[in-house]
Amino acid sequence: MQDRNFDDLADKFSQNIYGTRKGQVRQAILWDELEAILPTLPAGTLSVLDAGGGVGQISSGLAARGHQVLLCDLSAEMLKLAETHARAEGVSHNMQFRQISAQQVGGHLDKPVDLVLFHAVLEWVADPQAVLQALWQTLQPGGVLSLMFYNAHGLTFRTLTLGNFGYLRANMTKRKKRTLSPDFPRDPDDVNRWLTACGFEIEQRAGIRVFCDYMKPQPGVVKSVEEIIEMERRYCRQEPFLSLGRYIHVTARKPRQKDQL
């Protein structure tokens, strides 16, 4: 099996992921998590790796704060969109772009980084444990992995609410291979086990879109994005809602060395 390359769907990916209400909710919760992470890292300019960074929506925001970002992606088309976005935001001077996989990027770093972003990539890679181990190697002690992955439990619950029982009986096997539906939805227990095996300490978890995908439309009633984000923020770190998120974000830290404590 090969990791997914989005050259053929780059424009559609960008529009569908970021140009929607779902995208706004996702961005809001991700930034909440990052706002909790950043104060725990060294003061001043941080070195950031955005692995499989796509169009760089989050990492360009970090670059706007003065941090130095290396964005890598397998897709040349995605990198073009990321560079265009960085120029439009006026942050290209704080960003570098490399067409390379997350597994290989460690060999292209001058030194370990403070923060790794790995958002919505784990569900597309054939060997997730190897990728997480590779990202562990890119982090300096005390550094943080910001990991967001497509939640298998959220997919199951969504499929149940739609009454798509045939899809469940088929073990939710994709009929079309080249779509924006992730190839490998991840069980959170598996992800936690892989992170622990690498040596990470899991500090916080949050669900993303813990209810908004399950809302039943009411005639004549339209909920604003702001209202939805308010409720997502209220419940995203509480069980059982967290585990129903379409995505789950995990804050995982590489332990500090003893002389740093």
mmCIF file of C-alpha atoms in Angstrom:
data_model
loop_
_atom_site.group_PDB
_atom_site.id
_atom_site.type_symbol
_atom_site.label_atom_id
_atom_site.label_comp_id
_atom_site.label_asym_id
_atom_site.label_seq_id
_atom_site.Cartn_x
_atom_site.Cartn_y
_atom_site.Cartn_z
ATOM 1 C CA MET A 1 0.000 0.000 0.000
ATOM 2 C CA GLN A 2 1.097 3.558 -0.740
ATOM 3 C CA ASP A 3 0.420 6.783 1.125
ATOM 4 C CA ARG A 4 -2.176 9.053 -0.488
ATOM 5 C CA ASN A 5 -1.024 11.838 -2.814
ATOM 6 C CA PHE A 6 -3.607 14.568 -3.467
ATOM 7 C CA ASP A 7 -2.269 15.955 -6.751
ATOM 8 C CA ASP A 8 -5.493 14.889 -8.494
ATOM 9 C CA LEU A 9 -7.827 16.435 -5.907
ATOM 10 C CA ALA A 10 -5.887 19.395 -4.502
ATOM 11 C CA ASP A 11 -8.357 22.139 -5.459
ATOM 12 C CA LYS A 12 -11.377 20.075 -4.422
ATOM 13 C CA PHE A 13 -9.672 19.174 -1.145
ATOM 14 C CA SER A 14 -8.953 22.801 -0.323
ATOM 15 C CA GLN A 15 -12.497 23.928 -1.108
ATOM 16 C CA ASN A 16 -14.265 21.052 0.656
ATOM 17 C CA ILE A 17 -12.126 21.109 3.790
ATOM 18 C CA TYR A 18 -11.727 24.825 4.433
ATOM 19 C CA GLY A 19 -14.572 26.492 2.540
ATOM 20 C CA THR A 20 -17.377 25.010 4.659
ATOM 21 C CA ARG A 21 -18.977 25.207 8.087
ATOM 22 C CA LYS A 22 -17.237 21.952 8.961
ATOM 23 C CA GLY A 23 -13.927 23.570 8.101
ATOM 24 C CA GLN A 24 -14.662 26.570 10.306
ATOM 25 C CA VAL A 25 -15.453 24.315 13.262
ATOM 26 C CA ARG A 26 -12.305 22.313 12.652
ATOM 27 C CA GLN A 27 -10.123 25.419 12.509
ATOM 28 C CA ALA A 28 -11.652 26.858 15.678
ATOM 29 C CA ILE A 29 -11.046 23.760 17.803
ATOM 30 C CA LEU A 30 -7.565 23.210 16.384
ATOM 31 C CA TRP A 31 -6.591 26.755 17.270
ATOM 32 C CA ASP A 32 -7.995 26.307 20.769
ATOM 33 C CA GLU A 33 -5.722 23.296 21.196
ATOM 34 C CA LEU A 34 -2.703 25.132 19.808
ATOM 35 C CA GLU A 35 -3.348 28.114 22.079
ATOM 36 C CA ALA A 36 -3.033 25.676 24.984
ATOM 37 C CA ILE A 37 0.156 24.138 23.577
ATOM 38 C CA LEU A 38 2.135 27.259 22.642
ATOM 39 C CA PRO A 39 2.668 28.632 26.185
ATOM 40 C CA THR A 40 4.236 25.290 27.192
ATOM 41 C CA LEU A 41 6.983 25.631 24.569
ATOM 42 C CA PRO A 42 10.117 27.798 24.745
ATOM 43 C CA ALA A 43 9.554 31.545 24.570
ATOM 44 C CA GLY A 44 10.450 33.319 21.350
ATOM 45 C CA THR A 45 10.558 32.004 17.820
ATOM 46 C CA LEU A 46 9.590 28.341 17.540
ATOM 47 C CA SER A 47 10.654 25.867 14.892
ATOM 48 C CA VAL A 48 7.577 24.142 13.462
ATOM 49 C CA LEU A 49 7.208 21.168 11.140
ATOM 50 C CA ASP A 50 3.879 20.863 9.332
ATOM 51 C CA ALA A 51 4.044 17.274 8.077
ATOM 52 C CA GLY A 52 1.598 16.569 5.279
ATOM 53 C CA GLY A 53 0.610 20.205 5.651
ATOM 54 C CA GLY A 54 -1.621 20.531 2.605
ATOM 55 C CA VAL A 55 -2.460 24.165 1.898
ATOM 56 C CA GLY A 56 -0.996 25.307 5.222
ATOM 57 C CA GLN A 57 -3.982 27.023 6.809
ATOM 58 C CA ILE A 58 -2.781 26.429 10.360
ATOM 59 C CA SER A 59 0.961 26.696 9.808
ATOM 60 C CA SER A 60 0.613 30.014 7.969
ATOM 61 C CA GLY A 61 -1.125 31.326 11.077
ATOM 62 C CA LEU A 62 1.867 30.264 13.150
ATOM 63 C CA ALA A 63 4.199 31.889 10.625
ATOM 64 C CA ALA A 64 2.187 35.098 11.012
ATOM 65 C CA ARG A 65 3.167 35.051 14.690
ATOM 66 C CA GLY A 66 6.834 34.978 13.730
ATOM 67 C CA HIS A 67 7.512 31.253 14.038
ATOM 68 C CA GLN A 68 9.636 29.430 11.462
ATOM 69 C CA VAL A 69 7.710 26.737 9.586
ATOM 70 C CA LEU A 70 8.776 23.913 7.307
ATOM 71 C CA LEU A 71 5.762 22.514 5.448
ATOM 72 C CA CYS A 72 6.198 19.198 3.667
ATOM 73 C CA ASP A 73 3.720 17.317 1.502
ATOM 74 C CA LEU A 74 3.820 14.561 -1.105
ATOM 75 C CA SER A 75 1.608 16.580 -3.441
ATOM 76 C CA ALA A 76 3.238 19.161 -5.687
ATOM 77 C CA GLU A 77 -0.194 20.688 -6.315
ATOM 78 C CA MET A 78 -0.837 21.062 -2.598
ATOM 79 C CA LEU A 79 2.526 22.745 -2.154
ATOM 80 C CA LYS A 80 1.675 25.227 -4.909
ATOM 81 C CA LEU A 81 -1.549 26.090 -3.100
ATOM 82 C CA ALA A 82 0.335 26.390 0.200
ATOM 83 C CA GLU A 83 2.926 28.746 -1.285
ATOM 84 C CA THR A 84 0.194 30.843 -2.890
ATOM 85 C CA HIS A 85 -1.660 31.032 0.414
ATOM 86 C CA ALA A 86 1.522 31.996 2.287
ATOM 87 C CA ARG A 87 2.235 34.809 -0.168
ATOM 88 C CA ALA A 88 -1.343 36.058 0.103
ATOM 89 C CA GLU A 89 -1.035 36.102 3.897
ATOM 90 C CA GLY A 90 2.346 37.831 3.735
ATOM 91 C CA VAL A 91 4.145 35.081 5.659
ATOM 92 C CA SER A 92 6.197 33.319 2.983
ATOM 93 C CA HIS A 93 9.411 34.737 4.507
ATOM 94 C CA ASN A 94 8.768 32.561 7.578
ATOM 95 C CA MET A 95 7.926 29.385 5.656
ATOM 96 C CA GLN A 96 9.785 26.753 3.652
ATOM 97 C CA PHE A 97 8.173 24.129 1.435
ATOM 98 C CA ARG A 98 9.426 20.644 0.582
ATOM 99 C CA GLN A 99 7.882 17.919 -1.565
ATOM 100 C CA ILE A 100 8.709 15.000 0.676
ATOM 101 C CA SER A 101 6.926 12.503 2.903
ATOM 102 C CA ALA A 102 6.554 12.816 6.653
ATOM 103 C CA GLN A 103 8.629 9.657 7.023
ATOM 104 C CA GLN A 104 11.596 11.227 5.211
ATOM 105 C CA VAL A 105 11.496 14.812 6.407
ATOM 106 C CA GLY A 106 13.705 14.183 9.451
ATOM 107 C CA GLY A 107 16.704 13.806 7.172
ATOM 108 C CA HIS A 108 16.132 17.332 5.864
ATOM 109 C CA LEU A 109 16.059 19.133 9.211
ATOM 110 C CA ASP A 110 19.070 21.029 10.522
ATOM 111 C CA LYS A 111 17.987 20.310 14.098
ATOM 112 C CA PRO A 112 14.971 18.910 15.969
ATOM 113 C CA VAL A 113 11.878 21.110 16.064
ATOM 114 C CA ASP A 114 9.715 22.433 18.899
ATOM 115 C CA LEU A 115 6.328 21.596 17.399
ATOM 116 C CA VAL A 116 5.068 19.113 14.821
ATOM 117 C CA LEU A 117 1.661 19.505 13.207
ATOM 118 C CA PHE A 118 0.236 16.273 11.808
ATOM 119 C CA HIS A 119 -3.349 17.084 10.965
ATOM 120 C CA ALA A 120 -5.670 14.759 9.033
ATOM 121 C CA VAL A 121 -2.813 12.690 7.628
ATOM 122 C CA LEU A 122 -2.666 9.568 9.806
ATOM 123 C CA GLU A 123 -5.835 8.233 8.150
ATOM 124 C CA TRP A 124 -4.160 8.313 4.742
ATOM 125 C CA VAL A 125 -0.872 6.540 5.489
ATOM 126 C CA ALA A 126 -0.304 2.817 5.077
ATOM 127 C CA ASP A 127 2.045 2.400 8.071
ATOM 128 C CA PRO A 128 0.908 4.780 10.828
ATOM 129 C CA GLN A 129 3.269 3.451 13.482
ATOM 130 C CA ALA A 130 6.308 4.064 11.294
ATOM 131 C CA VAL A 131 5.169 7.618 10.570
ATOM 132 C CA LEU A 132 4.632 8.432 14.241
ATOM 133 C CA GLN A 133 8.064 7.038 15.080
ATOM 134 C CA ALA A 134 9.600 9.182 12.340
ATOM 135 C CA LEU A 135 7.890 12.278 13.738
ATOM 136 C CA TRP A 136 9.132 11.410 17.233
ATOM 137 C CA GLN A 137 12.666 11.613 15.845
ATOM 138 C CA THR A 138 12.061 15.136 14.496
ATOM 139 C CA LEU A 139 11.110 16.568 17.902
ATOM 140 C CA GLN A 140 13.481 17.909 20.484
ATOM 141 C CA PRO A 141 12.917 16.760 24.100
ATOM 142 C CA GLY A 142 9.976 18.695 25.495
ATOM 143 C CA GLY A 143 8.591 19.240 22.009
ATOM 144 C CA VAL A 144 4.956 18.592 21.145
ATOM 145 C CA LEU A 145 3.149 16.632 18.464
ATOM 146 C CA SER A 146 -0.205 18.172 17.542
ATOM 147 C CA LEU A 147 -1.979 15.155 16.052
ATOM 148 C CA MET A 148 -5.443 15.180 14.499
ATOM 149 C CA PHE A 149 -6.864 12.005 12.974
ATOM 150 C CA TYR A 150 -10.117 10.741 11.434
ATOM 151 C CA ASN A 151 -12.009 8.867 14.131
ATOM 152 C CA ALA A 152 -13.318 5.409 13.247
ATOM 153 C CA HIS A 153 -15.927 5.629 16.026
ATOM 154 C CA GLY A 154 -17.260 8.898 14.642
ATOM 155 C CA LEU A 155 -17.553 7.335 11.194
ATOM 156 C CA THR A 156 -19.432 4.346 12.610
ATOM 157 C CA PHE A 157 -21.853 6.558 14.536
ATOM 158 C CA ARG A 158 -22.464 8.803 11.527
ATOM 159 C CA THR A 159 -23.117 5.761 9.341
ATOM 160 C CA LEU A 160 -25.586 4.417 11.908
ATOM 161 C CA THR A 161 -27.474 7.709 12.109
ATOM 162 C CA LEU A 162 -27.812 7.694 8.316
ATOM 163 C CA GLY A 163 -29.174 4.145 8.382
ATOM 164 C CA ASN A 164 -26.465 3.023 5.977
ATOM 165 C CA PHE A 165 -26.378 -0.507 7.355
ATOM 166 C CA GLY A 166 -25.129 -2.079 4.126
ATOM 167 C CA TYR A 167 -21.960 -0.003 4.382
ATOM 168 C CA LEU A 168 -21.465 -1.256 7.946
ATOM 169 C CA ARG A 169 -22.043 -4.856 6.892
ATOM 170 C CA ALA A 170 -19.331 -4.338 4.280
ATOM 171 C CA ASN A 171 -16.992 -3.169 7.082
ATOM 172 C CA MET A 172 -17.210 0.381 5.719
ATOM 173 C CA THR A 173 -15.063 -0.538 2.723
ATOM 174 C CA LYS A 174 -14.708 2.293 0.218
ATOM 175 C CA ARG A 175 -16.064 1.559 -3.249
ATOM 176 C CA LYS A 176 -14.085 4.340 -4.902
ATOM 177 C CA LYS A 177 -10.410 4.642 -4.055
ATOM 178 C CA ARG A 178 -9.745 8.209 -5.240
ATOM 179 C CA THR A 179 -12.076 10.206 -3.011
ATOM 180 C CA LEU A 180 -11.816 12.602 -0.078
ATOM 181 C CA SER A 181 -13.124 9.923 2.272
ATOM 182 C CA PRO A 182 -10.081 8.731 4.272
ATOM 183 C CA ASP A 183 -8.593 5.352 3.449
ATOM 184 C CA PHE A 184 -7.842 4.284 7.028
ATOM 185 C CA PRO A 185 -10.124 5.666 9.773
ATOM 186 C CA ARG A 186 -8.284 5.196 13.075
ATOM 187 C CA ASP A 187 -9.440 3.646 16.318
ATOM 188 C CA PRO A 188 -8.446 6.062 19.123
ATOM 189 C CA ASP A 189 -7.242 3.191 21.308
ATOM 190 C CA ASP A 190 -4.848 2.111 18.558
ATOM 191 C CA VAL A 191 -3.537 5.655 18.168
ATOM 192 C CA ASN A 192 -2.992 6.034 21.911
ATOM 193 C CA ARG A 193 -1.122 2.732 21.991
ATOM 194 C CA TRP A 194 1.105 3.716 19.053
ATOM 195 C CA LEU A 195 1.943 7.069 20.639
ATOM 196 C CA THR A 196 2.804 5.455 23.956
ATOM 197 C CA ALA A 197 4.976 2.866 22.208
ATOM 198 C CA CYS A 198 6.951 5.689 20.589
ATOM 199 C CA GLY A 199 7.524 7.255 24.005
ATOM 200 C CA PHE A 200 5.053 10.145 23.830
ATOM 201 C CA GLU A 201 3.181 11.393 26.876
ATOM 202 C CA ILE A 202 -0.450 12.174 26.017
ATOM 203 C CA GLU A 203 -1.420 15.430 27.708
ATOM 204 C CA GLN A 204 -4.814 16.327 26.266
ATOM 205 C CA ARG A 205 -7.466 15.076 23.857
ATOM 206 C CA ALA A 206 -10.333 16.891 22.146
ATOM 207 C CA GLY A 207 -13.047 15.843 19.731
ATOM 208 C CA ILE A 208 -13.611 17.894 16.601
ATOM 209 C CA ARG A 209 -17.167 18.097 15.251
ATOM 210 C CA VAL A 210 -18.526 16.132 18.190
ATOM 211 C CA PHE A 211 -22.146 16.905 17.307
ATOM 212 C CA CYS A 212 -22.540 19.242 14.339
ATOM 213 C CA ASP A 213 -22.403 16.460 11.729
ATOM 214 C CA TYR A 214 -25.243 14.691 13.540
ATOM 215 C CA MET A 215 -27.607 17.674 13.735
ATOM 216 C CA LYS A 216 -31.033 17.121 12.203
ATOM 217 C CA PRO A 217 -32.151 20.099 10.072
ATOM 218 C CA GLN A 218 -35.219 21.896 11.407
ATOM 219 C CA PRO A 219 -37.471 23.708 8.916
ATOM 220 C CA GLY A 220 -37.010 27.448 9.188
ATOM 221 C CA VAL A 221 -34.289 27.177 11.835
ATOM 222 C CA VAL A 222 -30.697 27.984 10.954
ATOM 223 C CA LYS A 223 -27.979 27.795 13.581
ATOM 224 C CA SER A 224 -25.079 30.163 13.085
ATOM 225 C CA VAL A 225 -21.525 28.920 12.854
ATOM 226 C CA GLU A 226 -20.770 30.921 15.988
ATOM 227 C CA GLU A 227 -23.471 29.077 17.960
ATOM 228 C CA ILE A 228 -22.230 25.719 16.744
ATOM 229 C CA ILE A 229 -18.619 26.513 17.636
ATOM 230 C CA GLU A 230 -19.734 27.677 21.091
ATOM 231 C CA MET A 231 -21.368 24.295 21.774
ATOM 232 C CA GLU A 232 -18.513 22.342 20.189
ATOM 233 C CA ARG A 233 -16.139 24.110 22.560
ATOM 234 C CA ARG A 234 -18.351 23.278 25.523
ATOM 235 C CA TYR A 235 -18.421 19.533 24.878
ATOM 236 C CA CYS A 236 -15.328 18.691 22.812
ATOM 237 C CA ARG A 237 -13.212 17.612 25.808
ATOM 238 C CA GLN A 238 -15.992 15.791 27.648
ATOM 239 C CA GLU A 239 -16.857 12.136 27.297
ATOM 240 C CA PRO A 240 -18.837 10.613 25.698
ATOM 241 C CA PHE A 241 -18.912 13.504 23.230
ATOM 242 C CA LEU A 242 -15.151 13.563 22.688
ATOM 243 C CA SER A 243 -15.171 9.985 21.405
ATOM 244 C CA LEU A 244 -17.953 10.779 18.915
ATOM 245 C CA GLY A 245 -15.932 13.499 17.197
ATOM 246 C CA ARG A 246 -15.433 13.038 13.480
ATOM 247 C CA TYR A 247 -11.804 13.861 14.226
ATOM 248 C CA ILE A 248 -9.829 13.660 17.451
ATOM 249 C CA HIS A 249 -6.945 15.937 18.367
ATOM 250 C CA VAL A 250 -4.213 14.638 20.658
ATOM 251 C CA THR A 251 -1.530 16.721 22.344
ATOM 252 C CA ALA A 252 1.459 14.396 22.751
ATOM 253 C CA ARG A 253 4.774 15.501 24.243
ATOM 254 C CA LYS A 254 8.233 14.040 23.870
ATOM 255 C CA PRO A 255 9.460 13.865 27.485
ATOM 256 C CA ARG A 256 12.004 16.410 28.587
ATOM 257 C CA GLN A 257 15.446 15.166 29.502
ATOM 258 C CA LYS A 258 16.123 14.940 33.217
ATOM 259 C CA ASP A 259 18.453 17.931 33.210
ATOM 260 C CA GLN A 260 15.654 20.041 31.701
ATOM 261 C CA LEU A 261 13.219 19.316 34.546
#
